[in-house]
GROMACS .gro file of C-alpha atoms in nm:
model
  331
    1MET     CA    1   5.953  -0.255   7.287
    2LYS     CA    2   5.789  -0.594   7.244
    3PHE     CA    3   5.531  -0.491   7.503
    4VAL     CA    4   5.445  -0.173   7.311
    5THR     CA    5   5.427  -0.366   6.986
    6SER     CA    6   5.196  -0.619   7.150
    7ILE     CA    7   4.966  -0.342   7.271
    8LEU     CA    8   4.960  -0.186   6.924
    9ASN     CA    9   4.883  -0.524   6.766
   10ARG     CA   10   4.600  -0.586   7.010
   11ARG     CA   11   4.458  -0.241   6.938
   12ALA     CA   12   4.480  -0.305   6.566
   13VAL     CA   13   4.300  -0.638   6.603
   14MET     CA   14   4.030  -0.478   6.817
   15ALA     CA   15   3.985  -0.193   6.568
   16LEU     CA   16   3.961  -0.441   6.283
   17ALA     CA   17   3.705  -0.648   6.474
   18ALA     CA   18   3.500  -0.337   6.552
   19ALA     CA   19   3.509  -0.235   6.187
   20SER     CA   20   3.401  -0.583   6.086
   21MET     CA   21   3.113  -0.575   6.333
   22LEU     CA   22   3.005  -0.233   6.207
   23ALA     CA   23   3.019  -0.353   5.850
   24GLY     CA   24   2.811  -0.653   5.946
   25VAL     CA   25   2.553  -0.431   6.112
   26MET     CA   26   2.544  -0.203   5.808
   27HIS     CA   27   2.514  -0.499   5.574
   28SER     CA   28   2.231  -0.658   5.764
   29ALA     CA   29   2.033  -0.338   5.810
   30PRO     CA   30   1.710  -0.344   5.610
   31VAL     CA   31   1.710  -0.141   5.290
   32SER     CA   32   1.461   0.144   5.306
   33ALA     CA   33   1.189   0.167   5.042
   34ALA     CA   34   1.345   0.493   4.922
   35ASP     CA   35   1.651   0.295   4.814
   36VAL     CA   36   1.438   0.057   4.603
   37THR     CA   37   1.410   0.105   4.227
   38ILE     CA   38   1.142  -0.077   4.029
   39PRO     CA   39   1.121   0.028   3.662
   40ILE     CA   40   0.798  -0.016   3.471
   41ILE     CA   41   0.823  -0.085   3.097
   42VAL     CA   42   0.511  -0.025   2.888
   43LYS     CA   43   0.449  -0.088   2.519
   44ASP     CA   44   0.414   0.274   2.411
   45THR     CA   45   0.473   0.580   2.629
   46THR     CA   46   0.275   0.807   2.393
   47SER     CA   47  -0.060   0.624   2.410
   48PHE     CA   48  -0.328   0.746   2.650
   49TYR     CA   49  -0.389   0.392   2.772
   50TRP     CA   50  -0.024   0.345   2.870
   51GLN     CA   51  -0.013   0.691   3.025
   52ILE     CA   52  -0.288   0.572   3.261
   53VAL     CA   53  -0.080   0.262   3.345
   54LEU     CA   54   0.220   0.486   3.416
   55ALA     CA   55   0.006   0.716   3.631
   56GLY     CA   56  -0.096   0.421   3.847
   57ALA     CA   57   0.266   0.310   3.879
   58ARG     CA   58   0.373   0.665   3.965
   59LYS     CA   59   0.114   0.687   4.242
   60ALA     CA   60   0.226   0.352   4.382
   61GLY     CA   61   0.584   0.476   4.384
   62LYS     CA   62   0.480   0.784   4.584
   63ASP     CA   63   0.265   0.585   4.826
   64LEU     CA   64   0.530   0.317   4.883
   65GLY     CA   65   0.838   0.539   4.867
   66VAL     CA   66   0.978   0.352   4.569
   67ASN     CA   67   1.172   0.497   4.276
   68VAL     CA   68   0.976   0.405   3.960
   69PRO     CA   69   1.148   0.486   3.628
   70GLU     CA   70   0.883   0.508   3.357
   71LEU     CA   71   1.015   0.335   3.047
   72GLY     CA   72   0.887   0.223   2.708
   73ALA     CA   73   0.921   0.259   2.335
   74GLN     CA   74   0.749   0.522   2.120
   75ALA     CA   75   0.530   0.267   1.941
   76GLU     CA   76   0.393  -0.079   2.014
   77THR     CA   77   0.556  -0.200   1.694
   78ASP     CA   78   0.906  -0.132   1.831
   79VAL     CA   79   0.964  -0.480   1.971
   80ASN     CA   80   1.344  -0.461   1.953
   81GLY     CA   81   1.333  -0.127   2.129
   82GLN     CA   82   1.145  -0.276   2.421
   83ILE     CA   83   1.390  -0.565   2.445
   84SER     CA   84   1.680  -0.319   2.467
   85ILE     CA   85   1.496  -0.117   2.732
   86LEU     CA   86   1.441  -0.434   2.938
   87GLU     CA   87   1.807  -0.536   2.911
   88ASN     CA   88   1.926  -0.189   3.014
   89ALA     CA   89   1.680  -0.178   3.305
   90VAL     CA   90   1.802  -0.515   3.438
   91ALA     CA   91   2.164  -0.402   3.401
   92GLY     CA   92   2.086  -0.129   3.655
   93ASN     CA   93   2.025  -0.395   3.925
   94PRO     CA   94   1.672  -0.293   4.023
   95ALA     CA   95   1.476  -0.467   4.299
   96ALA     CA   96   1.228  -0.593   4.038
   97VAL     CA   97   1.090  -0.505   3.694
   98VAL     CA   98   0.732  -0.458   3.576
   99ILE     CA   99   0.672  -0.508   3.203
  100ALA     CA  100   0.389  -0.520   2.951
  101PRO     CA  101   0.541  -0.730   2.669
  102THR     CA  102   0.485  -0.593   2.318
  103GLU     CA  103   0.497  -0.928   2.142
  104ALA     CA  104   0.458  -1.268   2.306
  105LYS     CA  105   0.712  -1.475   2.115
  106ALA     CA  106   0.987  -1.215   2.082
  107LEU     CA  107   0.982  -1.119   2.451
  108GLY     CA  108   0.984  -1.475   2.584
  109LYS     CA  109   1.360  -1.530   2.597
  110PRO     CA  110   1.449  -1.175   2.712
  111ILE     CA  111   1.205  -1.211   3.002
  112ASP     CA  112   1.352  -1.552   3.090
  113GLU     CA  113   1.699  -1.395   3.097
  114ALA     CA  114   1.580  -1.097   3.303
  115ALA     CA  115   1.405  -1.322   3.554
  116ALA     CA  116   1.730  -1.508   3.617
  117LYS     CA  117   1.856  -1.183   3.776
  118VAL     CA  118   1.550  -1.001   3.916
  119LYS     CA  119   1.183  -1.061   3.989
  120VAL     CA  120   0.974  -0.986   3.679
  121ILE     CA  121   0.609  -0.886   3.710
  122GLY     CA  122   0.399  -0.900   3.392
  123ILE     CA  123   0.105  -0.673   3.321
  124ASP     CA  124  -0.154  -0.647   3.042
  125SER     CA  125  -0.007  -0.888   2.785
  126GLY     CA  126   0.157  -1.227   2.816
  127ALA     CA  127   0.481  -1.361   2.671
  128ASP     CA  128   0.620  -1.703   2.587
  129SER     CA  129   0.778  -1.728   2.930
  130LYS     CA  130   0.697  -1.903   3.257
  131ALA     CA  131   0.936  -1.682   3.450
  132PHE     CA  132   0.688  -1.415   3.567
  133THR     CA  133   0.668  -1.402   3.945
  134SER     CA  134   0.318  -1.259   3.907
  135PHE     CA  135   0.102  -1.159   3.612
  136LEU     CA  136  -0.170  -0.892   3.633
  137THR     CA  137  -0.404  -0.853   3.339
  138THR     CA  138  -0.754  -0.833   3.212
  139ASP     CA  139  -0.897  -1.173   3.123
  140ASN     CA  140  -0.871  -1.082   2.756
  141VAL     CA  141  -1.060  -1.390   2.635
  142GLN     CA  142  -1.349  -1.279   2.856
  143GLY     CA  143  -1.302  -0.925   2.726
  144GLY     CA  144  -1.355  -1.058   2.374
  145ARG     CA  145  -1.673  -1.232   2.487
  146VAL     CA  146  -1.796  -0.908   2.644
  147ALA     CA  147  -1.728  -0.732   2.312
  148ALA     CA  148  -1.931  -0.994   2.123
  149ASP     CA  149  -2.222  -0.952   2.363
  150GLY     CA  150  -2.203  -0.574   2.328
  151LEU     CA  151  -2.195  -0.589   1.950
  152ALA     CA  152  -2.487  -0.832   1.940
  153ALA     CA  153  -2.690  -0.600   2.165
  154ALA     CA  154  -2.609  -0.300   1.942
  155ILE     CA  155  -2.706  -0.488   1.626
  156GLY     CA  156  -3.029  -0.608   1.786
  157ALA     CA  157  -3.119  -0.255   1.898
  158ALA     CA  158  -3.063  -0.118   1.546
  159ASN     CA  159  -3.254  -0.397   1.372
  160GLY     CA  160  -3.576  -0.444   1.561
  161GLY     CA  161  -3.434  -0.709   1.790
  162LYS     CA  162  -3.285  -0.921   1.512
  163VAL     CA  163  -2.930  -1.027   1.597
  164GLU     CA  164  -2.815  -1.126   1.253
  165GLY     CA  165  -2.598  -1.009   0.967
  166LYS     CA  166  -2.234  -0.962   0.870
  167VAL     CA  167  -1.971  -0.857   1.122
  168ALA     CA  168  -1.594  -0.800   1.112
  169LEU     CA  169  -1.298  -0.811   1.349
  170ILE     CA  170  -1.000  -0.575   1.316
  171THR     CA  171  -0.688  -0.643   1.523
  172ALA     CA  172  -0.411  -0.385   1.559
  173LEU     CA  173  -0.112  -0.617   1.528
  174PRO     CA  174  -0.042  -0.989   1.484
  175GLY     CA  175   0.127  -1.176   1.767
  176ALA     CA  176   0.029  -0.954   2.062
  177GLY     CA  177  -0.091  -1.188   2.336
  178SER     CA  178  -0.374  -0.972   2.470
  179LEU     CA  179  -0.509  -0.896   2.122
  180GLU     CA  180  -0.503  -1.260   2.013
  181GLN     CA  181  -0.694  -1.354   2.328
  182ARG     CA  182  -0.958  -1.087   2.265
  183ALA     CA  183  -1.003  -1.216   1.912
  184GLN     CA  184  -1.033  -1.571   2.046
  185GLY     CA  185  -1.302  -1.477   2.298
  186PHE     CA  186  -1.493  -1.271   2.042
  187LYS     CA  187  -1.502  -1.552   1.785
  188GLU     CA  188  -1.587  -1.818   2.045
  189GLN     CA  189  -1.878  -1.611   2.173
  190LEU     CA  190  -2.015  -1.546   1.824
  191LYS     CA  191  -2.010  -1.918   1.752
  192ALA     CA  192  -2.160  -2.018   2.086
  193LYS     CA  193  -2.434  -1.756   2.127
  194TYR     CA  194  -2.500  -1.571   1.803
  195PRO     CA  195  -2.545  -1.806   1.505
  196GLY     CA  196  -2.712  -1.525   1.313
  197LEU     CA  197  -2.393  -1.320   1.307
  198GLU     CA  198  -2.151  -1.409   1.028
  199LEU     CA  199  -1.786  -1.314   1.068
  200ILE     CA  200  -1.692  -1.215   0.714
  201ALA     CA  201  -1.354  -1.055   0.785
  202ASP     CA  202  -1.077  -1.108   1.040
  203LYS     CA  203  -0.819  -0.841   0.957
  204TYR     CA  204  -0.479  -0.743   1.098
  205ALA     CA  205  -0.347  -0.387   1.078
  206ASP     CA  206  -0.002  -0.240   1.148
  207GLY     CA  207  -0.079  -0.060   1.472
  208GLN     CA  208  -0.173   0.268   1.302
  209ALA     CA  209  -0.515   0.434   1.329
  210THR     CA  210  -0.507   0.533   0.962
  211THR     CA  211  -0.470   0.167   0.867
  212GLY     CA  212  -0.773   0.082   1.078
  213LEU     CA  213  -0.961   0.362   0.902
  214ASN     CA  214  -0.865   0.227   0.559
  215ILE     CA  215  -0.950  -0.135   0.643
  216ALA     CA  216  -1.290  -0.034   0.781
  217THR     CA  217  -1.363   0.189   0.481
  218ASP     CA  218  -1.282  -0.096   0.242
  219LEU     CA  219  -1.504  -0.335   0.439
  220ILE     CA  220  -1.794  -0.088   0.437
  221THR     CA  221  -1.757  -0.030   0.064
  222ALA     CA  222  -1.739  -0.401  -0.017
  223ASN     CA  223  -2.021  -0.494   0.224
  224PRO     CA  224  -2.296  -0.231   0.227
  225ASP     CA  225  -2.500  -0.467   0.446
  226LEU     CA  226  -2.228  -0.487   0.715
  227LYS     CA  227  -2.391  -0.478   1.060
  228GLY     CA  228  -2.101  -0.448   1.301
  229ILE     CA  229  -1.727  -0.429   1.372
  230PHE     CA  230  -1.515  -0.515   1.674
  231ALA     CA  231  -1.197  -0.304   1.687
  232SER     CA  232  -0.991  -0.475   1.955
  233ASN     CA  233  -0.776  -0.193   2.090
  234LEU     CA  234  -0.779   0.184   2.136
  235ILE     CA  235  -0.588   0.275   1.819
  236MET     CA  236  -0.804   0.055   1.595
  237ALA     CA  237  -1.121   0.190   1.759
  238GLN     CA  238  -1.005   0.543   1.673
  239GLY     CA  239  -0.952   0.454   1.308
  240VAL     CA  240  -1.268   0.248   1.266
  241GLY     CA  241  -1.472   0.510   1.451
  242GLN     CA  242  -1.346   0.769   1.203
  243ALA     CA  243  -1.459   0.546   0.915
  244ILE     CA  244  -1.807   0.507   1.067
  245ALA     CA  245  -1.833   0.884   1.117
  246GLU     CA  246  -1.708   0.976   0.769
  247ASN     CA  247  -1.953   0.735   0.606
  248LYS     CA  248  -2.240   0.862   0.823
  249LEU     CA  249  -2.314   0.513   0.954
  250ALA     CA  250  -2.353   0.595   1.324
  251GLY     CA  251  -2.635   0.379   1.458
  252LYS     CA  252  -2.639   0.170   1.139
  253VAL     CA  253  -2.310  -0.018   1.176
  254GLY     CA  254  -2.245  -0.119   1.534
  255LEU     CA  255  -1.892  -0.067   1.665
  256ILE     CA  256  -1.738  -0.202   1.982
  257GLY     CA  257  -1.394  -0.072   2.077
  258PHE     CA  258  -1.149  -0.164   2.351
  259ASP     CA  259  -1.011   0.090   2.604
  260SER     CA  260  -1.089   0.462   2.600
  261ASP     CA  261  -0.961   0.814   2.552
  262GLU     CA  262  -1.124   1.152   2.486
  263LYS     CA  263  -1.180   1.075   2.117
  264LEU     CA  264  -1.348   0.741   2.184
  265ILE     CA  265  -1.562   0.887   2.462
  266LYS     CA  266  -1.682   1.156   2.219
  267PHE     CA  267  -1.756   0.886   1.961
  268LEU     CA  268  -1.956   0.703   2.230
  269ASN     CA  269  -2.152   1.018   2.318
  270ASP     CA  270  -2.220   1.086   1.949
  271GLY     CA  271  -2.344   0.732   1.883
  272VAL     CA  272  -2.054   0.650   1.649
  273ILE     CA  273  -1.934   0.383   1.891
  274SER     CA  274  -2.191   0.148   2.041
  275GLY     CA  275  -1.976   0.043   2.335
  276LEU     CA  276  -1.626   0.021   2.478
  277VAL     CA  277  -1.475  -0.268   2.669
  278VAL     CA  278  -1.280  -0.081   2.933
  279GLN     CA  279  -1.004  -0.230   3.143
  280ASP     CA  280  -0.849  -0.087   3.460
  281PRO     CA  281  -0.502   0.023   3.342
  282TYR     CA  282  -0.451   0.246   3.647
  283ARG     CA  283  -0.488  -0.058   3.873
  284MET     CA  284  -0.248  -0.257   3.653
  285GLY     CA  285   0.019   0.008   3.701
  286TYR     CA  286  -0.042   0.060   4.072
  287ASP     CA  287  -0.075  -0.305   4.168
  288GLY     CA  288   0.211  -0.399   3.935
  289ILE     CA  289   0.452  -0.187   4.141
  290LYS     CA  290   0.295  -0.294   4.471
  291THR     CA  291   0.328  -0.661   4.374
  292ALA     CA  292   0.685  -0.613   4.251
  293LEU     CA  293   0.788  -0.454   4.582
  294ALA     CA  294   0.634  -0.741   4.779
  295ALA     CA  295   0.803  -0.998   4.556
  296SER     CA  296   1.140  -0.825   4.592
  297LYS     CA  297   1.109  -0.867   4.969
  298GLY     CA  298   1.045  -1.238   4.932
  299GLU     CA  299   0.677  -1.208   5.019
  300LYS     CA  300   0.429  -1.447   4.862
  301VAL     CA  301   0.228  -1.291   4.577
  302GLU     CA  302  -0.055  -1.420   4.359
  303ALA     CA  303   0.066  -1.586   4.040
  304ASN     CA  304  -0.226  -1.449   3.836
  305VAL     CA  305  -0.451  -1.149   3.903
  306ASP     CA  306  -0.755  -1.057   3.690
  307THR     CA  307  -0.791  -0.678   3.691
  308GLY     CA  308  -1.135  -0.683   3.528
  309ALA     CA  309  -1.317  -0.552   3.219
  310ASN     CA  310  -1.645  -0.361   3.182
  311LEU     CA  311  -1.872  -0.283   2.887
  312VAL     CA  312  -1.930   0.092   2.874
  313THR     CA  313  -2.228   0.229   2.683
  314LYS     CA  314  -2.385   0.571   2.657
  315ALA     CA  315  -2.645   0.448   2.906
  316ASN     CA  316  -2.402   0.361   3.187
  317MET     CA  317  -2.104   0.590   3.125
  318LYS     CA  318  -2.205   0.835   3.401
  319GLU     CA  319  -2.219   0.571   3.674
  320PRO     CA  320  -1.949   0.644   3.939
  321LYS     CA  321  -1.756   0.320   3.884
  322ILE     CA  322  -1.755   0.361   3.504
  323ASP     CA  323  -1.680   0.733   3.521
  324ALA     CA  324  -1.371   0.660   3.733
  325LEU     CA  325  -1.246   0.420   3.462
  326LEU     CA  326  -1.313   0.668   3.182
  327ASN     CA  327  -1.162   0.967   3.364
  328PRO     CA  328  -0.867   0.841   3.569
  329LYS     CA  329  -0.638   1.081   3.755
  330LEU     CA  330  -0.310   1.109   3.565
  331ASN     CA  331  -0.116   1.311   3.827
   0.00000   0.00000   0.00000
């Protein structure tokens, strides 16, 4: 009886050891890319610009075999909504998170907390956090300088080569890192290169195109000698472009916008908009996911990546490189 019991005990020990070895093998097996989830959180899922970002992320997910939940609030003003989305995404234990922070100060602490649990990749706009594993964005200060150069060229072309007169800056929202940097670059470039241009108004809106329309209309009414406006994001460019069109000032008041959609491209073709500073949102989305996957595997990634900005005018909009930026594939 003792002999039988001994045999049974040995068999039990051997079975347990085999199970332990199998578990160890299963535990150490590499996780396939298909098992990896990397959510991307944008500022506003309804905006054409952010749809391009999501399209790039979606393509990266397909190419890399990664599950990419596409998340974001319904408006860039919904800061608390984005914070909740980030917290919920991290609670799902993803491999990494890609986020475009809506507001620099408010998102700082939530990103710090998220980064204590997962790798966080930032795109487009910064936050008051040093916890990003990598940050991919346009050099927005340089983008503001490009806008100033474009506006100066438009004013010169409309005024016999004279680059002088009153100009205005309209920013969609206060506190957004990318927008503040564009404003900084624009103002620095005016001061450094164009002493004949006088910045008479530096206005903030509430993120709505109709507010941009109203601010621009008021500026035009109060300053009939206004020579140019820089509207520093897509929504503001829509509103200000509408004001220029309604007041029949195409070619008389220069307008530089930032980013593009069908409406802004039509404004550009019609001469309502003088130029658009166009980023590469598709690349931000694609490379954001690609970088996040690499970081989740422990691979070394660049801390900062400049995804570029280009001035688009009616003269160059048909060039292959520019056309690809204006007409990205969304599927």
